[in-house]
mmCIF file of C-alpha atoms in Angstrom:
data_model
loop_
_atom_site.group_PDB
_atom_site.id
_atom_site.type_symbol
_atom_site.label_atom_id
_atom_site.label_comp_id
_atom_site.label_asym_id
_atom_site.label_seq_id
_atom_site.Cartn_x
_atom_site.Cartn_y
_atom_site.Cartn_z
ATOM 1 C CA UNK A 1 -14.611 5.591 -4.473
ATOM 2 C CA UNK A 2 -11.610 4.832 -6.675
ATOM 3 C CA UNK A 3 -8.559 2.801 -5.702
ATOM 4 C CA UNK A 4 -5.313 4.784 -5.749
ATOM 5 C CA UNK A 5 -1.849 3.456 -6.473
ATOM 6 C CA UNK A 6 1.164 4.917 -4.689
ATOM 7 C CA UNK A 7 2.942 5.151 -8.042
ATOM 8 C CA UNK A 8 2.286 8.415 -9.858
ATOM 9 C CA UNK A 9 3.854 11.106 -11.997
ATOM 10 C CA UNK A 10 2.980 14.603 -13.207
ATOM 11 C CA UNK A 11 4.844 17.593 -14.592
ATOM 12 C CA UNK A 12 3.520 21.113 -15.147
ATOM 13 C CA UNK A 13 4.944 24.436 -16.228
ATOM 14 C CA UNK A 14 3.528 27.910 -16.341
ATOM 15 C CA UNK A 15 0.195 26.729 -14.944
ATOM 16 C CA UNK A 16 -0.627 24.069 -17.571
ATOM 17 C CA UNK A 17 0.189 20.364 -17.575
ATOM 18 C CA UNK A 18 2.624 19.417 -20.332
ATOM 19 C CA UNK A 19 0.522 16.360 -21.056
ATOM 20 C CA UNK A 20 -2.680 18.421 -21.401
ATOM 21 C CA UNK A 21 -1.521 21.668 -23.023
ATOM 22 C CA UNK A 22 0.579 22.360 -26.074
ATOM 23 C CA UNK A 23 1.990 25.719 -24.979
ATOM 24 C CA UNK A 24 2.779 27.250 -21.588
ATOM 25 C CA UNK A 25 0.818 30.262 -20.404
ATOM 26 C CA UNK A 26 3.797 32.179 -19.063
ATOM 27 C CA UNK A 27 4.537 35.341 -21.074
ATOM 28 C CA UNK A 28 7.331 35.009 -23.629
ATOM 29 C CA UNK A 29 10.646 36.349 -22.385
ATOM 30 C CA UNK A 30 9.818 36.152 -18.660
ATOM 31 C CA UNK A 31 11.052 33.484 -16.228
ATOM 32 C CA UNK A 32 8.656 30.598 -15.643
ATOM 33 C CA UNK A 33 8.320 27.882 -13.031
ATOM 34 C CA UNK A 34 8.470 24.161 -13.754
ATOM 35 C CA UNK A 35 7.253 21.510 -11.311
ATOM 36 C CA UNK A 36 7.523 17.713 -11.289
ATOM 37 C CA UNK A 37 5.833 15.262 -8.918
ATOM 38 C CA UNK A 38 6.711 11.573 -8.760
ATOM 39 C CA UNK A 39 6.037 8.861 -6.179
ATOM 40 C CA UNK A 40 6.654 5.204 -5.371
ATOM 41 C CA UNK A 41 5.290 2.955 -2.656
ATOM 42 C CA UNK A 42 6.085 3.467 1.035
ATOM 43 C CA UNK A 43 4.554 2.422 4.342
ATOM 44 C CA UNK A 44 3.894 6.058 5.238
ATOM 45 C CA UNK A 45 3.849 9.474 3.563
ATOM 46 C CA UNK A 46 7.478 10.449 2.912
ATOM 47 C CA UNK A 47 7.968 13.861 1.257
ATOM 48 C CA UNK A 48 11.168 15.188 -0.266
ATOM 49 C CA UNK A 49 11.702 18.533 -2.014
ATOM 50 C CA UNK A 50 14.294 19.569 -4.574
ATOM 51 C CA UNK A 51 13.864 23.326 -4.957
ATOM 52 C CA UNK A 52 16.136 26.100 -6.209
ATOM 53 C CA UNK A 53 17.099 28.688 -3.603
ATOM 54 C CA UNK A 54 14.648 31.256 -5.003
ATOM 55 C CA UNK A 55 11.752 28.833 -4.427
ATOM 56 C CA UNK A 56 12.781 27.463 -1.042
ATOM 57 C CA UNK A 57 10.347 29.640 0.932
ATOM 58 C CA UNK A 58 7.426 27.951 -0.852
ATOM 59 C CA UNK A 59 8.183 24.554 0.730
ATOM 60 C CA UNK A 60 5.856 24.835 3.809
ATOM 61 C CA UNK A 61 2.843 25.721 1.646
ATOM 62 C CA UNK A 62 3.692 22.972 -0.847
ATOM 63 C CA UNK A 63 4.039 20.432 1.938
ATOM 64 C CA UNK A 64 0.675 21.382 3.405
ATOM 65 C CA UNK A 65 -1.120 21.065 0.064
ATOM 66 C CA UNK A 66 0.413 17.657 -0.692
ATOM 67 C CA UNK A 67 -0.396 16.287 2.763
ATOM 68 C CA UNK A 68 -4.019 17.379 2.403
ATOM 69 C CA UNK A 69 -4.485 15.208 -0.704
ATOM 70 C CA UNK A 70 -1.946 12.358 -0.503
ATOM 71 C CA UNK A 71 -1.941 9.814 2.349
ATOM 72 C CA UNK A 72 0.847 7.347 1.572
ATOM 73 C CA UNK A 73 3.880 6.978 -0.667
ATOM 74 C CA UNK A 74 7.406 8.301 -1.107
ATOM 75 C CA UNK A 75 6.671 11.567 -2.928
ATOM 76 C CA UNK A 76 9.372 13.708 -4.520
ATOM 77 C CA UNK A 77 8.686 17.271 -5.679
ATOM 78 C CA UNK A 78 11.194 18.981 -7.960
ATOM 79 C CA UNK A 79 10.784 22.618 -9.013
ATOM 80 C CA UNK A 80 12.974 24.880 -11.124
ATOM 81 C CA UNK A 81 13.048 28.278 -12.816
ATOM 82 C CA UNK A 82 13.431 28.629 -16.558
ATOM 83 C CA UNK A 83 14.712 31.925 -17.916
ATOM 84 C CA UNK A 84 12.611 31.949 -21.079
ATOM 85 C CA UNK A 85 9.490 29.988 -21.795
ATOM 86 C CA UNK A 86 10.232 30.009 -25.551
ATOM 87 C CA UNK A 87 13.846 28.817 -25.195
ATOM 88 C CA UNK A 88 15.183 31.680 -27.430
ATOM 89 C CA UNK A 89 18.337 33.782 -27.045
ATOM 90 C CA UNK A 90 17.951 36.957 -24.975
ATOM 91 C CA UNK A 91 19.489 39.977 -26.714
ATOM 92 C CA UNK A 92 21.066 42.625 -24.468
ATOM 93 C CA UNK A 93 19.281 45.951 -24.344
ATOM 94 C CA UNK A 94 20.955 49.175 -25.600
ATOM 95 C CA UNK A 95 21.492 50.204 -21.974
ATOM 96 C CA UNK A 96 23.258 46.911 -21.291
ATOM 97 C CA UNK A 97 25.473 47.403 -24.347
ATOM 98 C CA UNK A 98 26.355 50.951 -23.296
ATOM 99 C CA UNK A 99 27.421 49.722 -19.857
ATOM 100 C CA UNK A 100 29.522 46.938 -21.388
ATOM 101 C CA UNK A 101 31.232 49.388 -23.754
ATOM 102 C CA UNK A 102 31.963 51.762 -20.890
ATOM 103 C CA UNK A 103 33.455 48.965 -18.801
ATOM 104 C CA UNK A 104 35.493 47.720 -21.771
ATOM 105 C CA UNK A 105 36.874 51.210 -22.497
ATOM 106 C CA UNK A 106 37.814 51.639 -18.836
ATOM 107 C CA UNK A 107 39.660 48.314 -18.774
ATOM 108 C CA UNK A 108 41.491 48.958 -22.084
ATOM 109 C CA UNK A 109 42.605 52.354 -20.786
ATOM 110 C CA UNK A 110 44.630 50.471 -18.193
ATOM 111 C CA UNK A 111 45.284 47.363 -20.302
ATOM 112 C CA UNK A 112 45.769 48.492 -23.928
ATOM 113 C CA UNK A 113 46.560 44.992 -25.131
ATOM 114 C CA UNK A 114 43.270 43.486 -23.796
ATOM 115 C CA UNK A 115 41.148 41.895 -26.542
ATOM 116 C CA UNK A 116 37.784 43.515 -27.263
ATOM 117 C CA UNK A 117 34.558 41.717 -26.338
ATOM 118 C CA UNK A 118 33.167 39.329 -28.935
ATOM 119 C CA UNK A 119 29.475 38.851 -29.694
ATOM 120 C CA UNK A 120 29.501 35.423 -27.981
ATOM 121 C CA UNK A 121 31.047 36.923 -24.832
ATOM 122 C CA UNK A 122 28.431 39.675 -24.753
ATOM 123 C CA UNK A 123 25.638 37.078 -24.972
ATOM 124 C CA UNK A 124 27.251 34.970 -22.238
ATOM 125 C CA UNK A 125 27.448 38.024 -20.009
ATOM 126 C CA UNK A 126 23.727 38.589 -20.549
ATOM 127 C CA UNK A 127 22.966 34.932 -19.811
ATOM 128 C CA UNK A 128 24.824 35.118 -16.495
ATOM 129 C CA UNK A 129 22.714 38.021 -15.265
ATOM 130 C CA UNK A 130 20.261 36.965 -12.523
ATOM 131 C CA UNK A 131 16.631 36.456 -13.482
ATOM 132 C CA UNK A 132 13.878 38.562 -11.982
ATOM 133 C CA UNK A 133 12.380 35.904 -9.720
ATOM 134 C CA UNK A 134 10.098 38.083 -7.627
ATOM 135 C CA UNK A 135 6.766 36.331 -7.105
ATOM 136 C CA UNK A 136 7.852 32.985 -8.575
ATOM 137 C CA UNK A 137 7.468 31.226 -5.222
ATOM 138 C CA UNK A 138 3.829 32.343 -5.125
ATOM 139 C CA UNK A 139 3.399 31.134 -8.703
ATOM 140 C CA UNK A 140 4.772 27.750 -7.671
ATOM 141 C CA UNK A 141 2.270 27.450 -4.818
ATOM 142 C CA UNK A 142 -0.533 28.300 -7.236
ATOM 143 C CA UNK A 143 0.816 25.720 -9.683
ATOM 144 C CA UNK A 144 0.833 22.837 -7.182
ATOM 145 C CA UNK A 145 -2.949 22.372 -7.391
ATOM 146 C CA UNK A 146 -2.748 21.741 -11.135
ATOM 147 C CA UNK A 147 0.164 19.364 -10.580
ATOM 148 C CA UNK A 148 -1.686 17.480 -7.834
ATOM 149 C CA UNK A 149 -4.757 17.048 -10.057
ATOM 150 C CA UNK A 150 -2.645 15.416 -12.771
ATOM 151 C CA UNK A 151 -0.612 13.473 -10.201
ATOM 152 C CA UNK A 152 -3.655 12.015 -8.427
ATOM 153 C CA UNK A 153 -5.288 11.210 -11.767
ATOM 154 C CA UNK A 154 -2.233 9.144 -12.720
ATOM 155 C CA UNK A 155 -2.380 7.331 -9.368
ATOM 156 C CA UNK A 156 -6.073 6.639 -9.906
ATOM 157 C CA UNK A 157 -5.463 5.136 -13.357
ATOM 158 C CA UNK A 158 -2.731 2.883 -11.981
ATOM 159 C CA UNK A 159 -4.951 1.984 -9.002
ATOM 160 C CA UNK A 160 -7.756 0.901 -11.337
ATOM 161 C CA UNK A 161 -5.347 -1.451 -13.119
ATOM 162 C CA UNK A 162 -4.197 -2.893 -9.787
ATOM 163 C CA UNK A 163 -7.796 -3.408 -8.613
ATOM 164 C CA UNK A 164 -8.694 -5.239 -11.830
ATOM 165 C CA UNK A 165 -5.661 -7.493 -11.464
ATOM 166 C CA UNK A 166 -6.483 -8.240 -7.805
ATOM 167 C CA UNK A 167 -10.096 -9.130 -8.621
ATOM 168 C CA UNK A 168 -8.889 -11.480 -11.346
ATOM 169 C CA UNK A 169 -6.682 -13.312 -8.837
ATOM 170 C CA UNK A 170 -9.499 -13.406 -6.288
ATOM 171 C CA UNK A 171 -11.602 -15.237 -8.899
ATOM 172 C CA UNK A 172 -8.758 -17.688 -9.536
ATOM 173 C CA UNK A 173 -8.400 -18.378 -5.795
ATOM 174 C CA UNK A 174 -12.138 -19.072 -5.534
ATOM 175 C CA UNK A 175 -11.860 -21.534 -8.423
ATOM 176 C CA UNK A 176 -8.980 -23.347 -6.678
ATOM 177 C CA UNK A 177 -10.972 -23.481 -3.429
ATOM 178 C CA UNK A 178 -13.885 -25.077 -5.302
ATOM 179 C CA UNK A 179 -11.489 -27.700 -6.670
ATOM 180 C CA UNK A 180 -10.239 -28.475 -3.155
ATOM 181 C CA UNK A 181 -13.698 -28.684 -1.568
ATOM 182 C CA UNK A 182 -14.700 -32.204 -2.785
ATOM 183 C CA UNK A 183 -11.229 -33.702 -2.363
ATOM 184 C CA UNK A 184 -11.318 -34.060 1.433
ATOM 185 C CA UNK A 185 -14.468 -36.271 1.745
ATOM 186 C CA UNK A 186 -13.091 -38.453 -1.034
ATOM 187 C CA UNK A 187 -9.737 -38.817 0.741
ATOM 188 C CA UNK A 188 -11.443 -39.589 4.062
ATOM 189 C CA UNK A 189 -13.509 -42.370 2.498
ATOM 190 C CA UNK A 190 -10.461 -43.818 0.753
ATOM 191 C CA UNK A 191 -8.510 -43.819 4.008
ATOM 192 C CA UNK A 192 -11.424 -45.405 5.886
ATOM 193 C CA UNK A 193 -11.553 -48.265 3.416
ATOM 194 C CA UNK A 194 -7.780 -48.643 3.617
ATOM 195 C CA UNK A 195 -7.883 -48.941 7.432
ATOM 196 C CA UNK A 196 -10.609 -51.559 7.299
ATOM 197 C CA UNK A 197 -8.739 -53.597 4.705
ATOM 198 C CA UNK A 198 -5.549 -53.520 6.783
ATOM 199 C CA UNK A 199 -7.374 -54.611 9.924
ATOM 200 C CA UNK A 200 -9.058 -57.458 8.101
ATOM 201 C CA UNK A 201 -5.714 -58.589 6.685
ATOM 202 C CA UNK A 202 -4.164 -58.464 10.140
ATOM 203 C CA UNK A 203 -7.016 -60.488 11.655
ATOM 204 C CA UNK A 204 -6.738 -63.102 8.930
ATOM 205 C CA UNK A 205 -3.019 -63.535 9.604
ATOM 206 C CA UNK A 206 -3.336 -63.895 13.390
ATOM 207 C CA UNK A 207 -5.575 -66.552 15.010
ATOM 208 C CA UNK A 208 -7.414 -65.848 18.259
ATOM 209 C CA UNK A 209 -7.331 -62.111 17.795
ATOM 210 C CA UNK A 210 -10.038 -59.680 18.811
ATOM 211 C CA UNK A 211 -13.507 -60.006 17.258
ATOM 212 C CA UNK A 212 -13.920 -58.498 13.819
ATOM 213 C CA UNK A 213 -16.567 -56.011 15.100
ATOM 214 C CA UNK A 214 -14.077 -54.606 17.583
ATOM 215 C CA UNK A 215 -11.454 -54.400 14.854
ATOM 216 C CA UNK A 216 -13.882 -52.608 12.569
ATOM 217 C CA UNK A 217 -14.706 -50.103 15.311
ATOM 218 C CA UNK A 218 -11.011 -49.475 15.843
ATOM 219 C CA UNK A 219 -10.519 -48.975 12.123
ATOM 220 C CA UNK A 220 -13.382 -46.482 12.018
ATOM 221 C CA UNK A 221 -11.888 -44.624 14.987
ATOM 222 C CA UNK A 222 -8.559 -44.366 13.195
ATOM 223 C CA UNK A 223 -10.300 -43.197 10.040
ATOM 224 C CA UNK A 224 -12.163 -40.519 12.020
ATOM 225 C CA UNK A 225 -8.934 -39.247 13.562
ATOM 226 C CA UNK A 226 -7.406 -39.104 10.098
ATOM 227 C CA UNK A 227 -10.412 -37.154 8.795
ATOM 228 C CA UNK A 228 -9.990 -34.581 11.566
ATOM 229 C CA UNK A 229 -6.295 -34.174 10.777
ATOM 230 C CA UNK A 230 -6.840 -33.508 7.070
ATOM 231 C CA UNK A 231 -10.118 -31.575 7.278
ATOM 232 C CA UNK A 232 -9.563 -28.189 5.549
ATOM 233 C CA UNK A 233 -13.183 -27.053 5.532
ATOM 234 C CA UNK A 234 -12.427 -24.411 8.149
ATOM 235 C CA UNK A 235 -9.456 -23.092 6.195
ATOM 236 C CA UNK A 236 -11.494 -22.912 2.994
ATOM 237 C CA UNK A 237 -14.285 -21.079 4.822
ATOM 238 C CA UNK A 238 -11.883 -18.498 6.232
ATOM 239 C CA UNK A 239 -10.206 -18.121 2.842
ATOM 240 C CA UNK A 240 -13.586 -17.404 1.215
ATOM 241 C CA UNK A 241 -14.330 -14.857 3.955
ATOM 242 C CA UNK A 242 -11.031 -13.054 3.339
ATOM 243 C CA UNK A 243 -11.724 -12.972 -0.407
ATOM 244 C CA UNK A 244 -15.160 -11.472 0.257
ATOM 245 C CA UNK A 245 -13.549 -8.771 2.390
ATOM 246 C CA UNK A 246 -10.979 -7.970 -0.311
ATOM 247 C CA UNK A 247 -13.715 -7.539 -2.900
ATOM 248 C CA UNK A 248 -15.644 -5.311 -0.498
ATOM 249 C CA UNK A 249 -12.617 -3.092 0.173
ATOM 250 C CA UNK A 250 -11.842 -2.736 -3.534
ATOM 251 C CA UNK A 251 -15.451 -1.690 -4.147
ATOM 252 C CA UNK A 252 -15.229 0.985 -1.420
ATOM 253 C CA UNK A 253 -11.816 2.264 -2.551
ATOM 254 C CA UNK A 254 -9.709 5.092 -1.072
ATOM 255 C CA UNK A 255 -7.372 4.287 1.895
ATOM 256 C CA UNK A 256 -7.282 0.496 1.922
ATOM 257 C CA UNK A 257 -3.660 -0.522 1.327
ATOM 258 C CA UNK A 258 -2.830 -1.446 4.928
ATOM 259 C CA UNK A 259 -6.032 -3.448 5.405
ATOM 260 C CA UNK A 260 -5.428 -5.294 2.154
ATOM 261 C CA UNK A 261 -1.891 -6.079 3.265
ATOM 262 C CA UNK A 262 -3.252 -7.666 6.471
ATOM 263 C CA UNK A 263 -5.768 -9.744 4.514
ATOM 264 C CA UNK A 264 -3.023 -10.974 2.178
ATOM 265 C CA UNK A 265 -1.120 -12.236 5.237
ATOM 266 C CA UNK A 266 -4.243 -14.088 6.371
ATOM 267 C CA UNK A 267 -4.711 -15.623 2.924
ATOM 268 C CA UNK A 268 -1.130 -16.847 2.970
ATOM 269 C CA UNK A 269 -1.652 -18.420 6.398
ATOM 270 C CA UNK A 270 -4.720 -20.341 5.186
ATOM 271 C CA UNK A 271 -2.898 -21.539 2.068
ATOM 272 C CA UNK A 272 0.040 -22.723 4.204
ATOM 273 C CA UNK A 273 -2.290 -24.645 6.516
ATOM 274 C CA UNK A 274 -4.006 -26.170 3.507
ATOM 275 C CA UNK A 275 -0.638 -27.384 2.252
ATOM 276 C CA UNK A 276 0.433 -28.778 5.625
ATOM 277 C CA UNK A 277 -2.791 -30.805 5.877
ATOM 278 C CA UNK A 278 -2.496 -32.065 2.330
ATOM 279 C CA UNK A 279 -2.559 -35.828 1.925
ATOM 280 C CA UNK A 280 -2.672 -35.964 -1.856
ATOM 281 C CA UNK A 281 -0.677 -34.556 -4.741
ATOM 282 C CA UNK A 282 -3.748 -32.812 -6.115
ATOM 283 C CA UNK A 283 -4.378 -30.916 -2.880
ATOM 284 C CA UNK A 284 -0.684 -30.032 -2.663
ATOM 285 C CA UNK A 285 -0.817 -28.625 -6.183
ATOM 286 C CA UNK A 286 -3.825 -26.497 -5.281
ATOM 287 C CA UNK A 287 -2.018 -25.152 -2.222
ATOM 288 C CA UNK A 288 1.068 -24.247 -4.290
ATOM 289 C CA UNK A 289 -1.061 -22.531 -6.956
ATOM 290 C CA UNK A 290 -2.805 -20.542 -4.234
ATOM 291 C CA UNK A 291 0.510 -19.385 -2.766
ATOM 292 C CA UNK A 292 1.697 -18.207 -6.188
ATOM 293 C CA UNK A 293 -1.468 -16.142 -6.690
ATOM 294 C CA UNK A 294 -1.315 -14.735 -3.158
ATOM 295 C CA UNK A 295 2.307 -13.691 -3.614
ATOM 296 C CA UNK A 296 1.363 -11.893 -6.823
ATOM 297 C CA UNK A 297 -1.417 -10.129 -4.914
ATOM 298 C CA UNK A 298 1.025 -9.143 -2.168
ATOM 299 C CA UNK A 299 3.281 -7.366 -4.687
ATOM 300 C CA UNK A 300 0.306 -5.465 -6.113
ATOM 301 C CA UNK A 301 -1.173 -4.550 -2.723
ATOM 302 C CA UNK A 302 2.147 -3.005 -1.661
ATOM 303 C CA UNK A 303 1.553 -0.346 -4.335
ATOM 304 C CA UNK A 304 -1.972 0.579 -3.192
ATOM 305 C CA UNK A 305 -2.424 3.696 -1.078
#
């Protein structure tokens, strides 16, 4: 299944997506419905509606349809009514003109000095007349399915980009873990030799001290304790396990954002422990590089549904 981002956008009008159709399907001269869906990341599903008063009764049906197909994200739906799909000027009908003339004559009978109506004023009067909006709420509900198809497709495209980026960083983390793997045995052996050299120097400076075999055993004990303190094999094993799980979740897709967020926290914990146990500049550098990659993954995971 695909991976979905919580970032998406779609706009439709008259039953056809503006990005997929050149002309609306609403008849010329009749009011049409426009709809816009946009979303950003959120811990839960947070819906908000910006509807004109004529479309307000469609909100429950719109909410139900969105909740059936979207699981997470701050989703905003905006819908509006457009008077003419072709954007032209509506000419008043002869009946409208007759009514305006009758009203004007009645007013000028009482106010002889009143100025006659101009063409612009007649057109403005026509523009202020209410649109016939009967049935537009039902049209909006029918339109939401088309909008959701385009909206979810945009979230899927963004999710695919996020998944590719996450897999790239998973590969980089594995490469860093492979660099860290041989460093610990090398450091342990170096420290063991250092302990033995220090004990031998101390024995040579002090006469009548303990036998050299006992000193060597003590040095080996100290070296063993040091090896335990800096051993990061367990951290590297857990880190590899978390990376395997991330790859598995990305392959399965769908609702995985919260589980990925938990795994990112675990990755960060292992990288922190690796840094705290570091006894060399090279291992410290690897830990820092890991934290940078993990932080980049955290930002991307926060946008996955």
